[in-house]
Coordinates of C-alpha atoms and ligand atoms in Angstrom, one line a residue:
X162 CA 6.2 -27.0 14.3
X163 CA 9.9 -27.8 13.7
X164 CA 10.9 -26.5 10.3
X165 CA 14.2 -26.5 8.4
X166 CA 14.9 -24.0 5.7
X167 CA 17.7 -24.8 3.3
X168 CA 19.4 -21.8 1.6
X169 CA 19.8 -18.4 3.5
X170 CA 19.3 -16.3 0.4
X171 CA 16.6 -13.8 0.1
X172 CA 13.7 -16.4 -0.1
X173 CA 15.2 -18.7 2.5
X174 CA 16.1 -16.0 5.0
X175 CA 12.7 -14.3 4.8
X176 CA 10.7 -17.6 4.8
X177 CA 12.7 -18.9 7.9
X178 CA 12.4 -15.7 9.8
X179 CA 8.6 -15.3 9.1
X180 CA 8.0 -18.9 10.1
X181 CA 9.7 -18.1 13.4
X182 CA 7.4 -15.0 13.8
X183 CA 4.5 -17.4 13.3
X184 CA 5.6 -19.4 16.4
X185 CA 7.5 -22.3 14.6
X186 CA 10.8 -23.5 15.6
X187 CA 13.2 -22.9 12.7
X188 CA 16.6 -24.1 11.7
X189 CA 18.1 -22.3 8.8
X190 CA 20.7 -24.4 7.0
X191 CA 23.4 -23.2 4.6
X192 CA 26.6 -24.7 3.5
X193 CA 28.5 -21.2 3.5
X194 CA 30.1 -21.1 7.0
X195 CA 30.9 -17.4 6.5
X196 CA 27.2 -16.6 5.9
X197 CA 26.3 -18.6 8.9
X198 CA 28.8 -16.8 11.2
X199 CA 27.4 -13.4 10.0
X200 CA 23.9 -14.4 10.7
X201 CA 24.8 -15.7 14.1
X202 CA 26.5 -12.5 14.8
X203 CA 23.4 -10.5 14.1
X204 CA 24.3 -9.3 10.6
X205 CA 21.4 -9.0 8.1
X206 CA 22.8 -9.6 4.6
X207 CA 20.0 -8.1 2.5
X208 CA 18.1 -4.9 2.5
X209 CA 14.6 -5.9 3.3
X210 CA 12.1 -4.0 5.4
X211 CA 11.2 -5.5 8.8
X212 CA 13.8 -8.3 8.4
X213 CA 16.3 -6.8 11.0
X214 CA 13.5 -6.4 13.6
X215 CA 12.2 -10.0 13.1
X216 CA 15.7 -11.5 13.1
X217 CA 16.5 -9.7 16.3
X218 CA 13.3 -10.9 17.8
X219 CA 14.0 -14.6 17.1
X220 CA 17.8 -15.1 16.6
X221 CA 19.1 -17.8 18.9
X222 CA 15.5 -18.5 20.2
X223 CA 13.1 -19.7 17.6
X224 CA 15.5 -19.3 14.8
X225 CA 18.9 -21.1 14.7
X226 CA 21.6 -21.5 12.0
X227 CA 23.3 -24.6 11.0
X228 CA 25.6 -26.2 8.4
X229 CA 24.2 -29.7 9.0
X230 CA 21.4 -30.5 6.6
X231 CA 20.9 -34.1 7.7
X232 CA 20.8 -33.3 11.4
X233 CA 18.3 -30.4 10.6
X234 CA 16.2 -32.9 8.5
X235 CA 16.1 -35.4 11.2
X236 CA 14.7 -32.8 13.7
X237 CA 12.2 -31.4 11.4
X238 CA 8.6 -32.2 10.4
X239 CA 9.2 -30.1 7.1
X240 CA 12.2 -29.1 5.2
X241 CA 11.9 -26.1 2.8
X242 CA 14.3 -26.0 -0.1
X243 CA 15.1 -22.4 -0.9
X244 CA 18.4 -22.6 -2.8
X245 CA 19.3 -20.9 -6.0
X246 CA 18.1 -22.0 -9.4
X247 CA 20.2 -19.8 -11.7
X248 CA 19.7 -19.8 -15.5
X249 CA 21.9 -21.9 -17.7
X250 CA 23.1 -20.5 -21.0
X251 CA 20.1 -21.9 -22.8
X252 CA 17.7 -20.2 -20.4
X253 CA 16.5 -23.3 -18.4
X254 CA 16.9 -23.3 -14.7
X255 CA 20.0 -25.0 -13.3
X256 CA 18.6 -27.5 -10.7
X257 CA 21.8 -28.9 -9.6
X258 CA 21.7 -27.3 -6.2
X259 CA 18.2 -28.6 -5.7
X260 CA 19.3 -32.1 -6.6
X261 CA 22.3 -32.0 -4.2
X262 CA 20.1 -30.8 -1.4
X263 CA 17.5 -33.6 -2.2
X264 CA 20.3 -36.1 -2.0
X265 CA 21.5 -35.0 1.4
X266 CA 18.0 -34.7 2.7
X267 CA 17.5 -38.4 1.8
X268 CA 20.0 -39.3 4.5
X269 CA 18.1 -37.5 7.2
X270 CA 14.6 -38.7 6.5
X271 CA 13.5 -41.2 9.1
X272 CA 10.1 -40.1 10.6
X273 CA 7.4 -38.7 8.3
X274 CA 8.8 -35.5 6.6
X275 CA 7.4 -33.1 4.1
X276 CA 10.0 -31.8 1.7
X277 CA 8.8 -28.5 0.2
X278 CA 10.2 -26.8 -2.9
X279 CA 10.1 -23.2 -2.2
X280 CA 12.6 -22.1 -5.0
X281 CA 11.1 -21.2 -8.4
X282 CA 11.5 -24.4 -10.3
X283 CA 10.1 -25.9 -13.6
X284 CA 7.2 -28.3 -13.6
X285 CA 8.3 -31.8 -12.8
X286 CA 10.9 -30.7 -10.2
X287 CA 9.0 -32.1 -7.3
X288 CA 8.7 -35.5 -9.0
X289 CA 12.5 -35.4 -9.5
X290 CA 13.1 -34.4 -5.9
X291 CA 11.0 -37.5 -4.9
X292 CA 13.0 -39.8 -7.2
X293 CA 16.4 -38.5 -5.9
X294 CA 15.4 -38.9 -2.3
X295 CA 14.3 -42.5 -2.9
X296 CA 17.2 -43.3 -5.1
X297 CA 19.4 -42.4 -2.2
X298 CA 17.8 -44.9 0.1
X299 CA 14.9 -43.2 1.8
X300 CA 11.6 -45.2 2.5
X301 CA 8.9 -43.8 0.1
X302 CA 6.4 -43.8 2.9
X303 CA 8.6 -41.7 5.1
X304 CA 8.3 -38.5 3.1
X305 CA 6.2 -36.5 0.7
X306 CA 7.2 -33.8 -1.6
X307 CA 5.2 -30.6 -1.8
X308 CA 5.5 -27.4 -3.8
X309 CA 4.8 -24.0 -2.1
X310 CA 5.8 -21.3 -4.5
X311 CA 6.6 -17.7 -3.0
X312 CA 5.1 -14.6 -4.3
X313 CA 7.4 -12.2 -2.5
X314 CA 8.6 -8.9 -3.9
X315 CA 12.0 -7.8 -2.9
X316 CA 11.9 -5.0 -0.5
X317 CA 8.4 -6.0 0.6
X318 CA 9.1 -9.6 1.2
X319 CA 8.2 -9.7 4.8
X320 CA 5.0 -8.0 4.4
X321 CA 4.2 -10.0 1.4
X322 CA 4.9 -13.3 3.3
X323 CA 2.8 -12.4 6.2
X324 CA 0.0 -10.7 4.3
X325 CA -0.2 -12.9 1.1
X326 CA -2.9 -12.6 -1.5
X327 CA -3.0 -16.3 -1.3
X328 CA -0.9 -19.3 -0.2
X329 CA -0.4 -22.0 -2.9
X330 CA 0.3 -25.6 -1.8
X331 CA 0.9 -28.3 -4.3
X332 CA 0.8 -31.7 -2.8
X333 CA 0.1 -35.5 -3.8
X334 CA -1.3 -36.7 -0.4
X335 CA -3.7 -35.4 2.1
X336 CA -1.1 -36.2 4.8
X337 CA 1.2 -33.6 3.3
X338 CA -1.6 -31.1 2.8
X339 CA -2.4 -31.4 6.6
X340 CA 1.1 -30.5 7.5
X341 CA 1.2 -27.5 5.1
X342 CA -2.2 -26.3 6.5
X343 CA -0.8 -26.5 9.9
X344 CA 2.4 -24.6 9.1
X345 CA 0.2 -21.7 7.6
X346 CA -2.4 -22.1 10.2
X347 CA -1.4 -18.9 12.1
X348 CA -2.1 -16.9 8.9
X349 CA -5.2 -18.7 7.6
X350 CA -6.9 -18.8 10.9
X351 CA -6.3 -15.1 11.5
X352 CA -4.4 -15.7 14.7
X353 CA -1.3 -13.8 13.7
X354 CA -3.3 -10.7 12.6
X355 CA -4.7 -10.3 16.1
X356 CA -1.3 -10.2 17.8
X357 CA -0.1 -6.8 19.1
X358 CA 3.4 -7.3 17.8
X359 CA 2.4 -8.3 14.3
X360 CA 4.3 -6.6 11.4
X361 CA 2.0 -3.7 10.2
X362 CA -0.8 -4.6 7.9
X363 CA -0.6 -3.0 4.5
X364 CA -3.7 -1.1 3.4
X365 CA -4.8 -3.5 0.6
X366 CA -4.2 -6.7 2.6
X367 CA -7.1 -9.1 2.5
X368 CA -6.2 -11.1 5.7
X369 CA -6.7 -13.9 6.5
X370 CA -5.5 -15.4 3.2
X371 CA -6.9 -18.3 1.4
X372 CA -4.9 -21.5 1.2
X373 CA -5.1 -23.0 -2.3
X374 CA -4.3 -26.7 -2.4
X375 CA -3.4 -28.0 -5.9
X376 CA -1.3 -30.8 -7.5
X377 CA 2.5 -30.3 -7.3
X378 CA 2.7 -29.7 -11.1
X379 CA -0.1 -27.1 -10.9
X380 CA 1.7 -25.3 -8.1
X381 CA 4.9 -25.3 -10.1
X382 CA 3.0 -23.8 -13.0
X383 CA 1.3 -21.2 -10.9
X384 CA 4.6 -19.6 -10.1
X385 CA 5.9 -19.4 -13.5
X386 CA 2.6 -18.3 -15.0
X387 CA 2.1 -15.6 -12.3
X388 CA 5.5 -14.0 -13.1
X389 CA 5.1 -14.2 -16.8
X390 CA 1.6 -12.6 -16.6
X391 CA 3.0 -9.8 -14.5
X392 CA 5.8 -9.2 -16.9
X393 CA 3.4 -9.4 -19.7
X394 CA 1.3 -6.6 -18.1
X395 CA 4.4 -4.5 -17.8
X396 CA 5.4 -5.0 -21.4
X397 CA 2.0 -4.6 -22.6
X398 CA 1.7 -1.0 -20.9
X399 CA 5.1 -0.3 -22.2
X400 CA 4.0 -1.0 -25.8
X401 CA 0.9 1.2 -25.3
X402 CA 3.3 3.9 -24.0
X403 CA 5.2 3.7 -27.2
X404 CA 2.1 4.3 -29.2
X405 CA 1.1 7.2 -26.9
X406 CA 4.5 8.8 -27.7
X407 CA 3.8 8.5 -31.4
X408 CA 0.3 9.9 -31.4
X409 CA 0.6 12.5 -28.5
X410 CA -1.6 10.6 -26.1
X411 CA -0.8 10.3 -22.3
X412 CA -0.1 6.9 -21.0
X413 CA -1.0 7.8 -17.4
X414 CA -4.5 8.7 -18.6
X415 CA -4.7 5.6 -20.7
X416 CA -3.8 3.4 -17.7
X417 CA -6.3 5.2 -15.4
X418 CA -8.9 4.4 -18.0
X419 CA -8.0 0.7 -18.4
X420 CA -6.8 0.0 -14.9
X421 CA -10.2 0.9 -13.4
X422 CA -11.7 -2.0 -15.2
X423 CA -11.8 -4.5 -12.3
X424 CA -11.0 -7.3 -14.7
X425 CA -7.6 -5.6 -15.5
X426 CA -6.8 -3.8 -12.3
X427 CA -4.4 -0.9 -11.8
X428 CA -1.3 -2.6 -10.4
X429 CA 1.7 -3.5 -12.6
X430 CA 0.7 -1.0 -15.2
X431 CA 3.5 1.5 -14.6
X432 CA 5.4 2.2 -17.8
X433 CA 9.1 2.8 -17.7
X434 CA 12.5 1.5 -18.8
X435 CA 11.4 -2.1 -18.3
X436 CA 11.5 -4.8 -15.6
X437 CA 14.7 -6.3 -14.2
X438 CA 15.6 -8.2 -11.1
X439 CA 16.5 -11.7 -10.3
X440 CA 13.1 -13.1 -11.0
X441 CA 11.2 -11.9 -14.2
X442 CA 14.0 -12.0 -16.6
X443 CA 15.1 -15.4 -15.3
X444 CA 11.6 -16.9 -14.9
X445 CA 10.4 -15.9 -18.4
X446 CA 13.3 -17.6 -20.0
X447 CA 12.8 -20.7 -17.9
X448 CA 9.0 -20.8 -18.5
X449 CA 9.6 -20.4 -22.3
X450 CA 12.1 -23.4 -22.1
X451 CA 9.5 -25.4 -20.0
X452 CA 6.9 -24.7 -22.7
X453 CA 9.3 -25.6 -25.5
X454 CA 10.2 -28.9 -23.9
X455 CA 6.6 -29.7 -23.4
X456 CA 6.0 -29.2 -27.1
X457 CA 4.4 -25.6 -27.0
X458 CA 6.0 -22.8 -28.7
X459 CA 5.1 -19.9 -26.2
X460 CA 5.9 -17.0 -28.6
X461 CA 4.0 -14.6 -26.6
X462 CA 6.8 -14.7 -23.9
X463 CA 9.4 -13.9 -26.5
X464 CA 7.5 -10.8 -27.4
X465 CA 7.2 -9.8 -23.7
X466 CA 11.0 -10.1 -23.4
X467 CA 11.6 -8.2 -26.7
X468 CA 9.5 -5.3 -25.7
X469 CA 11.2 -5.1 -22.3
X470 CA 14.7 -4.9 -24.0
X471 CA 13.4 -2.4 -26.6
X472 CA 12.3 -0.2 -23.7
X473 CA 15.8 0.5 -22.7
X474 CA 16.9 1.2 -26.2
X475 CA 14.0 3.6 -26.7
X476 CA 15.0 5.4 -23.7
X477 CA 18.5 5.7 -24.8
X478 CA 17.4 7.2 -28.1
X479 CA 15.3 9.7 -26.2
X480 CA 18.4 10.8 -24.1
X481 CA 20.4 11.1 -27.4
X482 CA 17.7 13.1 -29.1
X483 CA 17.6 15.6 -26.2
X484 CA 21.4 15.8 -25.7
X485 CA 22.5 15.5 -29.4
X486 CA 26.0 14.2 -28.7
X487 CA 27.2 12.0 -25.8
X488 CA 30.9 12.2 -25.7
X489 CA 32.0 14.2 -22.6
X490 CA 28.5 14.9 -21.3
X491 CA 27.9 14.9 -17.6
X492 CA 24.9 13.0 -16.6
X493 CA 23.3 12.8 -13.1
X494 CA 21.7 9.5 -12.6
X495 CA 19.1 8.8 -9.9
X496 CA 18.8 5.1 -9.3
X497 CA 20.8 2.0 -9.9
X498 CA 18.8 -0.8 -8.2
X499 CA 16.3 -2.7 -10.4
X500 CA 13.4 -1.1 -8.6
X501 CA 12.9 1.0 -5.5
X502 CA 13.2 -0.3 -2.0
X503 CA 16.0 -2.8 -2.7
X504 CA 19.9 -2.9 -3.1
X505 CA 19.6 -5.5 -5.7
X506 CA 21.2 -4.6 -9.1
X507 CA 20.8 -7.9 -10.9
X508 CA 19.3 -7.4 -14.5
X509 CA 18.7 -3.7 -13.5
X510 CA 17.7 -1.7 -16.5
X511 CA 19.2 1.4 -14.7
X512 CA 22.6 -0.2 -14.5
X513 CA 22.3 -1.6 -18.1
X514 CA 21.5 2.0 -19.3
X515 CA 24.5 3.5 -17.2
X516 CA 26.8 0.9 -18.8
X517 CA 25.5 1.9 -22.3
X518 CA 26.1 5.6 -21.6
X519 CA 29.6 5.0 -20.3
X520 CA 30.3 3.1 -23.5
X521 CA 29.1 6.2 -25.4
X522 CA 31.6 8.4 -23.6
X523 CA 29.4 10.0 -21.0
X524 CA 30.5 10.8 -17.6
X525 CA 28.1 9.7 -14.9
X526 CA 27.5 10.9 -11.4
X527 CA 25.1 8.5 -9.7
X528 CA 23.1 8.1 -6.6
X529 CA 21.1 5.4 -5.2
X530 CA 19.8 5.1 -1.6
X531 CA 20.8 1.3 -1.2
X532 CA 22.6 0.0 -4.2
X533 CA 25.8 1.9 -4.6
X534 CA 28.0 -0.6 -2.8
X535 CA 26.8 -3.3 -5.1
X536 CA 27.0 -1.0 -8.2
X537 CA 30.6 -0.1 -7.3
X538 CA 31.6 -3.7 -7.8
X539 CA 30.4 -3.6 -11.3
X540 CA 30.9 0.1 -12.5
X541 CA 34.6 0.4 -12.2
X542 CA 35.4 3.6 -14.2
X543 CA 33.9 6.8 -15.5
X544 CA 31.3 6.9 -12.6
X545 CA 31.4 9.1 -9.6
X546 CA 29.0 8.1 -6.7
X547 CA 27.3 10.9 -5.0
X548 CA 26.1 11.3 -1.4
X549 CA 22.6 12.3 -2.4
X550 CA 20.4 13.1 -5.3
X551 CA 21.5 16.8 -5.1
X552 CA 25.1 16.1 -5.4
X553 CA 24.5 13.7 -8.4
X554 CA 22.7 16.7 -10.1
X555 CA 25.4 19.1 -9.6
X556 CA 26.7 20.5 -13.0
X557 CA 24.7 17.9 -14.9
X558 CA 24.0 18.5 -18.6
X559 CA 20.9 16.4 -17.8
X560 CA 19.4 14.5 -14.9
X561 CA 18.1 10.9 -15.5
X562 CA 15.8 9.1 -13.1
X563 CA 16.1 5.3 -13.6
X564 CA 14.8 3.7 -10.5
X565 CA 11.3 4.3 -8.9
X566 CA 12.6 5.2 -5.3
X567 CA 10.0 7.1 -3.4
X568 CA 12.6 9.7 -2.3
X569 CA 13.2 10.6 -5.9
X570 CA 9.6 11.6 -6.4
X571 CA 9.7 14.4 -3.9
X572 CA 12.8 16.2 -4.6
X573 CA 13.2 20.0 -3.8
X574 CA 12.8 21.1 -7.5
X575 CA 13.9 24.6 -6.8
X576 CA 17.1 23.5 -5.3
X577 CA 17.6 21.0 -8.0
X578 CA 17.1 23.8 -10.7
X579 CA 20.0 25.7 -9.1
X580 CA 22.3 22.8 -9.2
X581 CA 22.1 21.3 -12.7
X582 CA 24.1 22.9 -15.7
X583 CA 20.9 22.6 -17.9
X584 CA 17.5 22.1 -16.6
X585 CA 16.7 18.8 -18.4
X586 CA 15.3 15.8 -16.7
X587 CA 14.7 12.5 -18.4
X588 CA 12.5 10.3 -16.2
X589 CA 12.4 6.6 -17.0
X590 CA 10.0 5.9 -14.2
X591 CA 7.3 8.8 -14.7
X592 CA 7.7 10.0 -11.1
X593 CA 6.7 13.6 -11.8
X594 CA 3.8 15.6 -13.2
X595 CA 5.1 17.1 -16.4
X596 CA 3.3 20.4 -15.7
X597 CA 4.9 20.7 -12.3
X598 CA 8.5 20.3 -13.9
X599 CA 7.7 23.0 -16.4
X600 CA 6.5 25.2 -13.6
X601 CA 9.9 24.8 -11.9
X602 CA 11.8 25.6 -15.1
X603 CA 12.7 22.0 -16.4
X604 CA 12.4 20.4 -19.8
X605 CA 10.9 17.1 -18.7
X606 CA 10.8 13.9 -20.7
X607 CA 9.1 10.8 -19.4
X608 CA 7.7 7.5 -20.8
X609 CA 4.5 7.6 -22.9
X610 CA 3.6 11.1 -22.0
X611 CA 4.1 14.3 -24.0
X612 CA 7.4 16.0 -23.4
X613 CA 7.0 19.3 -21.4
X614 CA 9.5 21.7 -22.7
X615 CA 11.0 25.0 -21.7
X616 CA 13.2 25.2 -24.7
X617 CA 13.1 24.7 -28.4
X618 CA 14.5 21.6 -29.9
X619 CA 15.1 20.9 -33.6
X620 CA 11.6 19.6 -34.7
X621 CA 12.8 16.4 -36.5
X622 CA 14.7 14.9 -33.6
X623 CA 11.9 15.6 -31.1
X624 CA 11.8 12.3 -29.1
X625 CA 8.0 12.4 -28.4
X626 CA 5.2 14.8 -29.2
X627 CA 5.2 18.1 -27.5
X628 CA 2.4 19.4 -25.4
X629 CA 1.7 23.1 -26.1
X630 CA 2.6 25.2 -23.2
Ligands
UGA744 C1 8.6 -10.5 -8.6 C2 7.2 -10.7 -8.3 O1 6.5 -9.4 -8.1 C3 6.9 -11.5 -7.0 O2 5.5 -11.7 -6.8 C4 7.7 -12.8 -7.2 O3 7.6 -13.5 -6.0 C5 9.1 -12.4 -7.3 O4 9.3 -11.7 -8.6 C6 9.9 -13.7 -7.4 O5 9.8 -14.6 -8.4 O6 10.6 -14.1 -6.5 P1 10.4 -8.7 -7.7 O7 11.4 -9.2 -8.8 O8 10.9 -8.4 -6.3 O9 9.1 -9.6 -7.6 O10 10.0 -7.2 -8.3 P2 8.7 -6.5 -8.7 O11 8.2 -5.6 -7.7 O12 7.7 -7.5 -9.3 O13 9.2 -5.6 -9.9 C7 10.0 -6.3 -11.1 C8 10.4 -5.3 -12.0 O14 9.3 -4.8 -12.8 C9 11.1 -4.0 -11.5 O15 12.2 -3.8 -12.4 C10 10.2 -3.0 -11.5 O16 10.8 -1.7 -11.7 C11 9.4 -3.4 -12.8 N1 7.9 -2.8 -12.8 C12 7.0 -3.3 -11.8 C13 7.5 -2.0 -13.8 O17 8.4 -1.5 -14.6 N2 6.2 -1.6 -13.8 C14 5.3 -2.0 -12.8 O18 4.1 -1.5 -13.0 C15 5.8 -2.8 -11.9

């Protein structure tokens, strides 16, 4: 099929590229000429696994780049809107980019076109898009609006797109549903998975996926409710971790115990310094605003947000209780991205913690495998950037692990031990087995598990219950 994707950010770029890999003819539209030129030149603006390979495979062939949205609409059977919906000050999503795209699409709709909202948007947006397209002169029978939320995790977006748990399609007509079924046909029929050059299948993938057809309003709510539920799972386990710390239990054992209940499931039960990124924080605020507007006071969401923010404060208190004073201390920091596998630092708990430690007078030597360039734009002074994890640890009063990068979970502990000034590790992502750390001579503090100590600390300021050696 001929498909236009508007917006070459992370959702638009991944969506367009994956559609090309499914065999569709894609035109990726953006109003930023610089971005378009870079893409045409073969640059890949985001850190996303398999994206460079797929872009190289289809660039100039099945995927083209354009600044002309009306022309792209005219040539396409479906137009996917994947532009930004940043939060306003009050927490609702700013939909002005979506509106201006809808206005422009209106001028290009001649033959039947399905206009699909892909950006995360509040309920009623598809109806507004329809109104705006008609208000600007398009014939109501020449188009339909559909909602097709994405469930892509940054860093895993290509795999998530091609091996989804489900595909949600919200429509108001059978005709639009048919177009959407055809677009996703290569996945739902299993055709893609039989191809020799398909992107590797993740172990847990249940391919082919089910395509769920709903109303547009339900699809819009599915997106917000999914993200809110996942964030709630994280905050729930973080609250349980805090209780574990108070009573001397081990949150890992508790999670194994509850996660094996198939109704609960083991995923998204990793405690830590909280969730961040460009999705959960923004979507929770937007969902809360949507609920409020509809007359429902969704206080559970406020609590999810509060627990999440508290997680960082708790971790900071833990660092303080181990170091005693902050001023002039040298801290090695592993991780700046909001999670492993990405260079994204938006709403990163790691970055927020670093900023707080800097305000307290600490000196930071940080390393992140992908996010340092972005972090340098934000962290101007008081921070050194290291070439690797070992350099970050050199001479450190304590080493802090703040992002769950895989490579941070398999460091050479013997080597690390010789580099730090004091063998103290505070792990905000629970990457290590406490017993192993003690074996290697480290005092080790993590989240929701007993501290494993190689030294005596004044009893009253112990951050969490001690396990007897
Ligand atoms: C999230 C959702 O997982 C996607 O399904 C959704 O499509 C996307 O938002 C979106 O709305 O576009 P993403 O923001 O890329 O994806 O990141 P996640 O992998 O969900 O992680 C979010 C945050 O939660 C990270 O800071 C991560 O460190 C934290 N997290 C995650 C935990 O603290 N514990 C966990 O068990 C899982």
